[in-house]
Coordinates of C-alpha atoms and ligand atoms in Angstrom, one line a residue:
M1 CA 91.1 250.4 142.9
A2 CA 88.6 251.7 140.4
A3 CA 86.0 249.6 138.6
A4 CA 86.8 247.6 135.4
A5 CA 89.0 249.4 132.9
S6 CA 86.3 249.5 130.3
S7 CA 83.7 251.5 132.2
A8 CA 84.8 255.0 131.3
Q9 CA 85.8 254.2 127.7
P10 CA 83.6 254.2 124.6
R11 CA 82.5 250.7 123.6
D12 CA 83.4 250.8 119.9
L13 CA 85.8 248.4 118.1
F14 CA 87.3 251.4 116.3
A15 CA 87.5 253.8 119.2
P16 CA 90.8 254.4 121.1
Y17 CA 91.4 252.5 124.3
K18 CA 93.8 253.2 127.2
M19 CA 95.4 250.0 128.3
G20 CA 97.4 251.1 131.3
N21 CA 100.2 253.3 130.0
F22 CA 99.5 252.3 126.4
N23 CA 97.2 254.5 124.2
L24 CA 95.7 252.2 121.7
S25 CA 94.0 253.8 118.7
H26 CA 91.5 250.9 118.2
R27 CA 90.5 247.5 119.6
V28 CA 91.5 245.2 116.8
V29 CA 94.5 243.2 118.1
L30 CA 96.8 240.8 116.2
A31 CA 96.5 237.5 118.0
P32 CA 99.6 235.5 118.8
M33 CA 100.3 233.1 115.9
T34 CA 103.0 230.5 115.4
R35 CA 104.2 230.8 111.8
C36 CA 107.4 228.7 111.8
R37 CA 109.4 231.3 109.8
A38 CA 112.1 232.0 112.4
I39 CA 114.8 229.6 110.9
D40 CA 116.7 227.9 113.7
G41 CA 114.9 230.1 116.3
I42 CA 116.2 233.4 115.0
P43 CA 113.7 236.0 113.8
G44 CA 114.9 237.4 110.5
P45 CA 113.8 240.1 108.0
A46 CA 110.7 238.1 106.9
L47 CA 109.3 238.5 110.4
A48 CA 110.0 242.2 110.4
E49 CA 108.1 242.5 107.1
Y50 CA 105.2 240.3 108.3
Y51 CA 104.6 242.2 111.6
S52 CA 105.2 245.6 110.0
Q53 CA 102.6 244.8 107.4
R54 CA 100.1 244.2 110.2
T55 CA 100.9 247.3 112.2
T56 CA 98.7 250.4 112.4
P57 CA 99.6 253.5 114.4
G58 CA 98.5 252.8 117.9
G59 CA 97.6 249.2 117.0
F60 CA 98.3 246.4 119.5
L61 CA 100.2 243.3 118.3
I62 CA 101.1 240.1 120.2
S63 CA 104.0 238.1 118.8
E64 CA 103.8 234.4 117.9
G65 CA 104.6 232.1 120.8
T66 CA 108.3 232.5 121.5
M67 CA 110.5 229.9 123.3
I68 CA 111.7 230.8 126.8
C69 CA 114.4 228.1 126.9
D70 CA 115.9 225.3 124.9
T71 CA 113.2 222.7 126.0
A72 CA 110.3 225.0 125.0
A73 CA 109.8 224.1 121.4
G74 CA 107.1 221.8 119.9
F75 CA 107.0 223.2 116.3
P76 CA 109.7 223.7 113.8
H77 CA 111.5 227.1 113.4
V78 CA 109.8 228.9 116.3
P79 CA 111.6 232.0 117.5
G80 CA 113.4 232.0 120.9
I81 CA 114.1 234.8 123.3
Y82 CA 116.7 233.1 125.5
T83 CA 120.0 233.8 123.7
D84 CA 121.7 237.0 122.9
D85 CA 121.5 236.2 119.1
Q86 CA 117.7 235.8 119.4
V87 CA 117.4 239.0 121.4
N88 CA 119.4 241.0 118.9
A89 CA 117.5 239.5 116.0
W90 CA 114.2 240.5 117.6
K91 CA 115.3 244.1 117.8
S92 CA 114.9 244.7 114.1
V93 CA 111.4 243.1 114.1
V94 CA 110.4 245.2 117.1
D95 CA 111.9 248.4 115.5
A96 CA 109.9 247.7 112.3
V97 CA 106.6 247.6 114.4
H98 CA 107.6 250.7 116.4
A99 CA 108.5 252.6 113.3
K100 CA 104.9 252.4 112.3
G101 CA 103.6 253.3 115.7
G102 CA 102.5 249.8 116.9
I103 CA 102.6 248.5 120.4
F104 CA 104.2 245.1 120.5
F105 CA 104.1 242.4 123.2
C106 CA 106.1 239.2 123.1
Q107 CA 104.3 236.0 123.8
L108 CA 106.4 233.7 126.1
W109 CA 105.8 230.1 125.4
H110 CA 106.8 226.7 126.7
V111 CA 105.0 223.8 125.1
G112 CA 105.7 221.4 127.9
R113 CA 104.7 217.8 126.9
A114 CA 103.3 219.0 123.5
S115 CA 106.7 218.3 122.0
H116 CA 108.7 215.5 120.5
A117 CA 112.2 214.3 121.4
V118 CA 113.4 215.7 118.0
Y119 CA 112.8 219.2 119.4
Q120 CA 114.5 218.5 122.7
P121 CA 118.2 219.0 123.5
G122 CA 120.0 215.7 123.1
G123 CA 116.7 214.0 122.1
S124 CA 115.5 213.8 125.7
A125 CA 111.9 213.6 126.9
P126 CA 109.9 216.8 127.0
V127 CA 109.0 218.2 130.4
S128 CA 105.5 218.6 131.9
S129 CA 103.5 218.5 135.1
T130 CA 102.9 214.8 134.3
E131 CA 104.4 211.7 132.7
V132 CA 101.3 211.1 130.6
P133 CA 101.8 211.9 126.9
V134 CA 99.4 213.9 124.8
S135 CA 97.0 211.2 123.4
E136 CA 97.2 209.9 119.9
R137 CA 94.1 211.8 119.1
W138 CA 96.5 214.6 118.4
R139 CA 99.5 214.8 116.1
I140 CA 102.6 216.9 116.2
L141 CA 104.1 218.7 113.2
M142 CA 107.6 217.4 112.6
P143 CA 110.5 219.3 111.2
D144 CA 110.1 217.6 107.8
G145 CA 106.4 218.6 107.5
S146 CA 105.0 215.2 108.4
Y147 CA 102.9 214.5 111.5
G148 CA 104.1 212.4 114.4
V149 CA 103.1 211.1 117.8
Y150 CA 103.9 213.2 120.9
T151 CA 106.8 211.9 123.0
K152 CA 106.1 210.7 126.5
P153 CA 107.2 213.5 128.9
R154 CA 108.8 213.4 132.3
A155 CA 107.3 215.3 135.2
L156 CA 109.2 218.3 136.4
R157 CA 110.6 218.0 140.0
E158 CA 109.8 220.8 142.4
S159 CA 113.3 222.2 142.1
E160 CA 113.1 222.2 138.4
I161 CA 109.8 224.2 138.6
T162 CA 111.7 226.9 140.3
E163 CA 114.2 226.9 137.5
M164 CA 111.4 227.0 134.9
V165 CA 109.9 230.1 136.6
N166 CA 113.3 231.7 136.3
H167 CA 113.4 230.9 132.6
Y168 CA 110.2 232.8 132.2
R169 CA 111.6 235.7 134.2
L170 CA 114.8 235.9 132.1
A171 CA 112.8 235.6 128.9
A172 CA 110.6 238.6 130.0
V173 CA 113.8 240.6 130.8
N174 CA 115.1 239.7 127.4
A175 CA 111.9 240.7 125.7
I176 CA 112.2 244.2 127.2
R177 CA 115.9 244.2 126.1
A178 CA 114.8 243.5 122.6
G179 CA 112.5 246.5 122.8
F180 CA 109.2 244.8 123.2
D181 CA 106.6 246.9 125.1
G182 CA 105.6 244.0 127.3
I183 CA 105.1 240.2 127.4
E184 CA 102.1 237.8 127.3
L185 CA 102.3 234.6 129.3
H186 CA 101.0 231.8 127.2
G187 CA 98.9 229.9 129.8
A188 CA 96.4 228.5 127.2
H189 CA 95.8 225.8 124.7
G190 CA 97.2 222.8 126.5
Y191 CA 100.8 224.0 126.7
L192 CA 103.1 223.9 129.8
I193 CA 101.2 226.3 132.1
D194 CA 97.8 224.8 131.0
Q195 CA 99.3 221.4 131.8
F196 CA 99.5 222.6 135.4
L197 CA 96.2 224.4 135.5
K198 CA 93.9 221.5 134.2
D199 CA 92.9 218.7 136.5
G200 CA 92.6 216.4 133.4
I201 CA 96.4 216.5 133.1
N202 CA 97.8 217.6 136.4
K203 CA 97.6 214.7 138.9
R204 CA 100.5 215.8 141.1
S205 CA 100.5 215.3 144.8
D206 CA 102.9 218.1 145.7
R207 CA 102.0 221.8 146.2
Y208 CA 101.6 222.2 142.4
G209 CA 98.7 219.7 142.1
G210 CA 95.4 218.7 143.6
S211 CA 93.3 221.7 144.7
V212 CA 92.6 224.4 142.1
G213 CA 94.7 226.8 144.2
N214 CA 97.7 224.4 143.9
R215 CA 97.1 224.0 140.2
C216 CA 97.3 227.8 139.8
S217 CA 100.6 228.0 141.7
F218 CA 102.9 227.5 138.7
L219 CA 101.1 230.2 136.7
M220 CA 101.0 232.6 139.7
E221 CA 104.7 232.1 140.5
I222 CA 105.6 233.0 137.0
V223 CA 103.3 236.0 137.0
R224 CA 104.9 237.3 140.2
A225 CA 108.4 236.7 138.8
V226 CA 107.9 238.5 135.6
V227 CA 105.9 241.3 137.2
M228 CA 108.8 241.9 139.6
A229 CA 111.3 241.8 136.8
I230 CA 109.6 244.1 134.2
G231 CA 106.7 245.8 135.9
V232 CA 103.1 244.8 136.3
D233 CA 101.9 247.1 133.5
R234 CA 103.9 245.2 131.0
V235 CA 102.5 241.8 131.6
G236 CA 99.4 240.2 130.0
V237 CA 98.2 236.6 130.7
R238 CA 96.4 234.3 128.3
I239 CA 94.3 231.4 129.5
S240 CA 91.7 229.0 127.9
P241 CA 90.0 227.2 130.8
A242 CA 87.3 225.8 128.5
I243 CA 89.4 224.6 125.6
D244 CA 90.5 220.9 125.4
H245 CA 93.2 221.4 122.8
L246 CA 95.9 218.7 123.4
D247 CA 93.7 216.9 126.0
A248 CA 93.7 220.0 128.3
M249 CA 90.4 219.2 130.0
D250 CA 89.2 220.5 133.3
S251 CA 86.3 219.1 135.3
N252 CA 85.2 222.6 136.2
P253 CA 86.4 225.2 133.6
L254 CA 84.2 228.0 135.1
N255 CA 85.8 227.5 138.5
L256 CA 89.3 227.2 137.1
G257 CA 88.9 230.5 135.2
L258 CA 87.5 232.2 138.2
A259 CA 90.3 230.9 140.4
V260 CA 92.9 232.4 138.0
V261 CA 90.9 235.7 137.8
E262 CA 90.7 236.0 141.6
R263 CA 94.4 235.4 142.0
L264 CA 95.2 238.0 139.4
N265 CA 92.8 240.5 141.0
T266 CA 94.4 239.9 144.4
L267 CA 97.9 240.4 143.0
Q268 CA 96.8 243.6 141.3
L269 CA 95.3 244.9 144.6
E270 CA 98.5 244.0 146.5
L271 CA 100.6 245.8 143.9
G272 CA 98.2 248.8 143.6
S273 CA 98.4 248.5 139.8
R274 CA 97.0 246.4 137.1
L275 CA 98.4 243.9 134.7
S276 CA 98.2 244.9 131.1
Y277 CA 95.3 242.5 130.4
L278 CA 93.7 239.1 130.6
H279 CA 93.4 237.4 127.2
V280 CA 90.9 234.5 127.0
T281 CA 90.3 232.2 124.1
Q282 CA 86.7 231.4 123.4
P283 CA 85.7 227.8 123.5
R284 CA 83.4 228.3 120.5
Y285 CA 83.7 225.2 118.3
T286 CA 84.3 227.1 115.1
A287 CA 86.6 229.5 117.0
Y288 CA 90.0 228.0 116.6
G289 CA 89.1 226.6 113.3
Q290 CA 91.3 223.6 113.6
T291 CA 89.0 220.7 113.0
E292 CA 90.4 218.8 116.0
S293 CA 90.2 221.6 118.5
G294 CA 87.5 223.2 120.6
R295 CA 84.8 221.6 122.6
L296 CA 81.4 221.4 121.1
G297 CA 79.5 223.6 123.6
S298 CA 76.5 225.7 123.1
E299 CA 76.9 229.4 122.3
D300 CA 74.9 230.3 125.4
E301 CA 77.1 228.2 127.7
E302 CA 80.2 229.8 126.2
A303 CA 78.9 233.3 126.5
R304 CA 78.1 232.6 130.1
L305 CA 81.6 231.5 130.9
I306 CA 83.3 234.3 129.2
R307 CA 80.9 236.9 130.7
T308 CA 81.5 235.5 134.2
W309 CA 85.3 235.8 133.9
R310 CA 85.0 239.1 132.2
K311 CA 82.9 240.6 135.0
A312 CA 85.1 239.1 137.7
Y313 CA 88.4 240.4 136.2
Q314 CA 89.4 243.9 137.3
G315 CA 91.2 245.1 134.2
T316 CA 91.5 245.0 130.4
F317 CA 89.8 241.9 129.0
I318 CA 90.7 240.6 125.5
C319 CA 88.6 237.9 123.7
S320 CA 89.8 235.7 120.9
G321 CA 88.4 233.0 118.8
G322 CA 86.1 233.0 115.7
F323 CA 85.4 236.7 115.8
T324 CA 84.2 238.4 112.6
R325 CA 84.0 242.2 112.2
D326 CA 80.3 242.1 113.4
L327 CA 81.0 239.8 116.3
G328 CA 83.9 241.9 117.4
M329 CA 81.9 245.1 117.2
K330 CA 79.1 243.4 119.2
A331 CA 81.5 242.0 121.9
V332 CA 82.9 245.5 122.5
A333 CA 79.5 247.3 122.3
D334 CA 78.0 244.8 124.7
G335 CA 80.9 245.2 127.1
D336 CA 81.9 241.5 126.8
A337 CA 85.4 242.6 125.8
D338 CA 87.6 245.6 125.8
L339 CA 89.7 244.4 122.9
V340 CA 89.3 241.6 120.4
S341 CA 92.2 239.6 119.0
Y342 CA 92.0 238.3 115.5
G343 CA 94.1 235.4 114.2
R344 CA 93.4 233.8 110.9
L345 CA 91.7 236.8 109.3
F346 CA 94.9 238.8 110.1
I347 CA 97.0 236.2 108.4
S348 CA 95.3 236.7 105.1
N349 CA 94.5 240.4 105.5
P350 CA 97.5 242.4 106.5
D351 CA 95.4 245.6 106.4
L352 CA 92.6 244.0 108.4
V353 CA 92.0 247.1 110.5
L354 CA 91.4 249.2 107.4
R355 CA 89.2 246.5 105.8
F356 CA 87.1 246.3 109.0
K357 CA 86.8 250.1 109.2
I358 CA 85.5 250.5 105.7
N359 CA 83.7 247.2 105.7
A360 CA 85.8 246.0 102.7
P361 CA 85.7 242.3 101.5
L362 CA 88.2 240.0 103.2
K363 CA 90.7 237.7 101.6
K364 CA 90.5 234.0 102.6
Y365 CA 93.4 232.4 104.4
I366 CA 95.2 229.4 103.0
R367 CA 95.6 226.9 105.8
K368 CA 98.3 224.8 104.2
T369 CA 100.8 227.6 104.4
F370 CA 100.2 228.4 108.1
Y371 CA 103.2 226.5 109.3
T372 CA 105.6 226.4 106.3
Q373 CA 109.0 228.1 106.2
D374 CA 108.6 230.1 103.0
P375 CA 109.5 233.7 103.9
V376 CA 107.0 235.1 101.4
V377 CA 104.4 232.6 100.2
G378 CA 101.4 232.5 102.5
Y379 CA 103.2 234.8 104.8
T380 CA 103.9 238.3 103.4
D381 CA 102.3 237.9 100.0
Y382 CA 98.7 238.4 101.0
P383 CA 97.4 241.6 99.2
F384 CA 96.6 245.0 100.6
L385 CA 93.5 246.8 99.3
D386 CA 94.2 248.9 96.3
Q387 CA 92.9 252.4 95.9
K388 CA 90.0 251.3 93.7
Q389 CA 88.8 248.7 96.2
K390 CA 89.0 251.3 99.0
L391 CA 86.8 253.6 97.0
M392 CA 84.3 250.9 96.2
S393 CA 83.9 249.9 99.9
N394 CA 81.2 251.3 102.0
L395 CA 82.6 254.2 104.0
Ligands
LIG1 C1 98.4 229.5 112.5 C2 98.0 229.7 113.9 C3 98.9 229.7 114.9 C4 98.6 230.0 116.3 N1 99.6 230.1 117.2 C5 99.3 230.6 118.4 C6 100.3 230.9 119.4 O1 101.6 230.8 119.1 N2 100.0 231.3 120.6 C7 98.7 231.4 121.0 O2 98.4 231.8 122.1 N3 97.7 231.1 120.1 C8 98.0 230.7 118.9 N4 96.9 230.5 117.9 C9 95.6 230.9 118.3 C10 95.2 232.3 117.9 O3 95.9 233.2 118.8 C11 93.7 232.6 118.0 O4 93.3 232.5 119.3 C12 92.9 231.6 117.1 O5 93.4 231.6 115.8 C13 91.4 232.0 117.1 O6 91.2 233.2 116.6 P1 90.7 233.4 115.1 O7 89.4 232.7 115.0 O8 90.5 234.9 114.9 O9 91.7 232.8 114.1 C14 97.3 230.2 116.6 C15 96.3 230.1 115.6 C16 96.6 229.9 114.3 C17 95.5 229.9 113.3

């Protein structure tokens, strides 16, 4: 297998990039972001408008976290990809992105214990690797907009883990049926897969707990299952070994990240082909921007972690978290990332790619509308640059 995917390609945020079979026209990626506008789990016209607004020809977009089964939700009005109605509804959203030449992956999500009985079928307990709830340091957004306490989960039995892997596989197949170009496995931010990866949560004594290898088993079984179902070049993986969101702490984040990277590399060698990418969230304190999230680590320490994983991973590497235009340009120029995913700046700047290109001023995002259900306000009503602003910007 050849050296890292980045070596032969120009290191410029605005230069094209070949990600497997996908020809990207630039490196500015829409980060996956939950927006709670898919009423009752069905993506409607508002989502088509939102994603279409953020599409550029040859641009790469990752969808919001999308439920793989009926126990997967921990936010109100998150879209699903496990019923025919959901799959059919996604088709219009995907078509809108494709009509503008975008490349669109669906992020497959199960929140695990980061849920509440109110989001579970029959009001039952959420499922996890553990029976320990998310601590009261964190609060869950309830359907009525208030904040509640996370419900105590029950630990999945081994046979149920096999079923869960199958839910991921079916969701991946459904995503392709809906027209998505690929899927991203959400293995980050304290949700179900991360609840298996981190030794601060996973105290299991079966083959899914204990050693770091065992803790990677759930993720790797899912990766294998989806790769076999839809093809290795349509699968991306997201992890955040150094982020303690929702108590997802590990005693050795560097090692955990390397363990995942090594296993992905081995799988790629075995298959003779690469995954689409590895997507890593930066642990930078300001990164996620949620006051409660992120570990207060030094910039040097963070850079060391990310660089170590980046160097070790044989393939396309996406970074996310607190990137500005300049930081993104620098990360790509320095070879620290092939692609950079932008979250909050993309919420409030639908034409972020153009604004970055011409170094135009950016619109500020309004946090209080991140998770509301209005199909327009705080969602599709952020302005595009007008002609005058374009001319006034530094070209
Ligand atoms: C409103 C909001 C929703 C998010 N939802 C998700 C999600 O569904 N899946 C995910 O992997 N990350 C999610 N994130 C994290 C983003 O993908 C991204 O990593 C984070 O915002 C840091 O990037 P930024 O500094 O450019 O915003 C979310 C972030 C925000 C602000």
